[in-house]
XYZ file of C-alpha atoms in Angstrom:
250
model
C 0.000 0.000 0.000
C 1.501 3.249 -1.082
C 1.065 6.348 0.997
C 0.800 9.679 -0.729
C 1.031 13.007 1.042
C -0.666 15.929 -0.601
C -0.097 19.576 0.038
C -3.462 19.712 1.757
C -2.373 17.003 4.203
C 0.750 18.988 5.040
C -1.294 22.071 5.807
C -3.666 20.004 7.908
C -0.780 18.667 9.969
C 0.617 22.165 10.484
C -2.738 23.680 11.351
C -3.527 20.849 13.798
C -0.315 21.475 15.725
C 0.012 25.194 15.103
C -0.075 25.815 18.846
C 3.013 23.623 19.281
C 4.948 25.453 16.565
C 4.072 28.855 18.042
C 4.947 27.709 21.563
C 8.379 26.349 20.589
C 9.158 29.461 18.531
C 8.134 31.765 21.383
C 10.230 29.824 23.910
C 13.277 29.858 21.604
C 12.995 33.616 20.976
C 12.486 34.351 24.676
C 15.455 32.248 25.773
C 17.663 33.835 23.111
C 16.619 37.333 24.151
C 17.207 36.680 27.850
C 20.631 35.167 27.196
C 21.641 37.963 24.802
C 20.535 40.817 27.059
C 21.239 39.494 30.547
C 23.697 36.579 30.390
C 26.293 37.202 27.682
C 28.969 39.778 28.440
C 29.171 42.638 25.903
C 32.340 42.655 23.802
C 33.783 45.882 22.398
C 36.078 46.310 19.418
C 38.917 48.755 18.779
C 41.125 49.158 15.708
C 44.445 50.721 14.845
C 46.347 50.789 11.553
C 50.031 50.418 10.783
C 51.776 51.219 7.518
C 54.605 49.095 6.154
C 56.956 51.161 3.963
C 60.600 52.106 3.527
C 62.280 55.073 5.142
C 61.528 58.454 3.642
C 65.132 59.029 2.583
C 65.230 55.779 0.633
C 65.480 56.461 -3.100
C 63.464 53.354 -3.918
C 60.457 54.467 -1.911
C 58.062 54.200 -4.834
C 59.772 51.316 -6.564
C 57.210 48.661 -7.533
C 59.425 45.826 -6.393
C 59.939 47.474 -3.011
C 56.203 47.946 -2.530
C 55.601 44.304 -3.381
C 58.241 43.290 -0.855
C 56.492 45.334 1.823
C 53.166 43.678 1.005
C 54.727 40.253 1.366
C 56.306 41.277 4.667
C 52.864 42.046 6.112
C 52.048 38.342 6.259
C 55.164 37.813 8.348
C 54.386 40.844 10.487
C 50.909 39.465 11.199
C 52.464 36.453 12.893
C 55.039 38.560 14.741
C 52.371 40.881 16.169
C 50.576 37.950 17.799
C 53.774 36.306 19.034
C 54.885 36.258 22.701
C 57.838 38.495 21.742
C 55.357 41.364 21.312
C 52.419 40.404 23.506
C 54.489 39.675 26.598
C 55.715 43.271 26.514
C 52.149 44.519 25.972
C 50.962 42.562 29.006
C 53.837 43.911 31.099
C 53.294 47.509 30.012
C 49.525 47.469 30.607
C 49.778 45.171 33.662
C 47.236 42.777 32.230
C 46.221 39.440 33.673
C 46.641 36.337 31.560
C 49.168 34.944 29.129
C 50.288 35.946 25.669
C 48.223 33.092 24.263
C 45.007 34.361 25.834
C 45.751 37.902 24.651
C 46.453 36.594 21.157
C 42.883 35.278 21.033
C 41.599 38.847 21.394
C 43.764 40.244 18.568
C 43.201 39.875 14.857
C 45.526 41.318 12.215
C 44.067 41.878 8.755
C 45.044 43.696 5.586
C 43.471 44.221 2.200
C 44.926 42.447 -0.800
C 48.066 44.144 -2.172
C 47.862 46.794 0.526
C 50.722 48.044 2.684
C 48.310 48.915 5.498
C 47.652 46.340 8.213
C 44.840 46.685 10.725
C 45.111 45.505 14.313
C 41.646 44.656 15.647
C 41.186 44.000 19.368
C 38.047 42.699 21.061
C 37.599 42.927 24.808
C 34.838 43.195 27.381
C 36.060 46.732 28.160
C 36.069 49.384 25.437
C 38.867 51.304 27.166
C 41.034 48.230 27.605
C 40.494 47.206 23.972
C 41.732 50.626 22.856
C 44.760 50.449 25.138
C 45.688 46.981 23.894
C 45.391 48.025 20.239
C 47.540 51.150 20.629
C 50.117 49.484 22.862
C 50.452 46.503 20.524
C 51.065 48.820 17.580
C 53.662 50.898 19.434
C 55.483 47.869 20.868
C 55.551 46.208 17.463
C 56.949 49.349 15.844
C 59.656 49.478 18.517
C 60.590 45.797 18.403
C 60.392 45.025 14.677
C 63.799 46.596 13.858
C 65.408 44.233 16.378
C 63.529 41.207 15.069
C 63.637 41.828 11.310
C 66.612 44.209 11.150
C 64.480 46.644 9.145
C 62.735 49.847 10.139
C 59.736 50.145 7.836
C 56.733 50.293 10.174
C 54.825 53.399 11.201
C 51.537 53.852 13.037
C 48.982 55.203 10.578
C 46.078 55.768 12.959
C 45.528 55.177 16.659
C 42.520 53.583 18.251
C 40.184 55.866 20.171
C 37.351 55.305 22.632
C 34.084 56.741 21.357
C 31.752 58.632 23.649
C 28.967 56.142 23.000
C 30.890 52.944 22.332
C 28.533 50.108 21.504
C 29.419 46.415 21.760
C 29.993 44.419 18.587
C 28.586 41.292 20.190
C 26.320 39.856 21.241
C 23.770 41.135 18.729
C 20.422 40.527 20.454
C 18.196 41.215 17.444
C 20.222 38.911 15.213
C 20.260 36.200 17.878
C 16.490 36.460 18.357
C 15.908 36.282 14.595
C 18.049 33.152 14.371
C 16.218 31.650 17.355
C 12.852 32.293 15.664
C 13.987 30.506 12.505
C 15.384 27.601 14.499
C 12.227 27.449 16.628
C 10.033 27.286 13.529
C 12.151 24.510 12.054
C 12.093 22.507 15.288
C 8.356 23.049 15.746
C 7.514 22.006 12.184
C 9.808 18.995 12.372
C 8.331 17.907 15.714
C 4.802 18.305 14.333
C 5.503 15.979 11.432
C 7.259 13.524 13.746
C 4.279 13.370 16.096
C 1.954 12.952 13.133
C 4.089 10.117 11.805
C 4.137 8.327 15.183
C 0.393 8.775 15.661
C -1.187 5.588 14.206
C -4.647 5.966 15.704
C -7.814 6.205 13.595
C -9.780 9.294 14.479
C -12.239 9.835 11.623
C -14.104 7.762 9.083
C -11.881 9.312 6.461
C -8.866 7.671 8.155
C -10.576 4.275 7.889
C -11.256 4.717 4.204
C -7.744 5.951 3.436
C -5.713 3.574 5.602
C -7.783 0.387 5.757
C -9.409 0.887 2.351
C -12.747 -0.192 3.758
C -16.090 1.484 3.153
C -17.759 3.138 6.133
C -21.221 1.630 6.629
C -22.307 3.583 9.632
C -21.133 6.026 12.250
C -21.919 5.943 15.943
C -22.152 9.508 17.045
C -21.152 10.727 20.444
C -24.159 12.394 22.050
C -23.181 14.931 24.621
C -25.044 17.164 27.020
C -28.277 15.152 26.995
C -30.637 16.742 29.550
C -31.539 14.407 32.380
C -35.258 13.830 33.139
C -36.420 15.636 36.220
C -39.487 14.978 38.435
C -41.375 18.195 38.993
C -43.790 18.138 41.914
C -46.405 20.793 42.541
C -46.922 21.882 46.122
C -50.711 22.043 45.735
C -51.041 18.392 44.619
C -48.415 16.886 46.875
C -49.394 13.624 48.516
C -50.714 13.958 52.038
C -50.709 11.135 54.529
C -54.206 10.877 56.112
C -54.461 11.087 59.846
C -56.472 8.702 62.068
C -60.143 9.076 61.393
C -59.553 10.782 58.024
C -60.122 9.397 54.575
C -58.615 10.393 51.215
C -60.512 13.189 49.617
C -61.915 14.566 52.868
């Protein structure tokens, strides 16, 4: 026996368990909102830029080959910036808690393709501390790179600053709630179809015809709210027990 599912059946399943889908979606959105607003710690982001170029008195300042060499050096500099040789000095200067490895997880170094400008991005739970880490990392790197690479071609292009109304970059409550709503809908719809699949009871005569392929001869209806018979007695015709010496009708 082949089972076919029509689009109407799908809508019937969804409409029958619409309350379940709405409930799961509401719970998911509520939990996501509570976690985003009250549980997760806000994380702030600060950025500073460094420029990799040759000294100003170098005659090959604008030589194409020299520029290409500087671009290739940025990839090496990215690793040096996040190395203990730099971050240990940053931790010591700012008197931070933690190791160079933990600090490295807060720092990201990026640069556009074929660009001599590298960007140091720092994320921290404190906007002020993120700014201090970004600026200190850039200055320490500029100071230490001549000793490490034996070349002085790094300058700080722009320093990180703390805005008056610094806003966290994460969590993003609205985005988290939107994702939770989508996930809640998917879970609710999936659970509805699962419950429908596991439900093998026959509820209507249509189920008998479709599943058992038997004709329905008759239906026993369920009669509800049938009024019960009541005995109404009138006070003026109530039975009276005769006393001694009395007869009925007297």
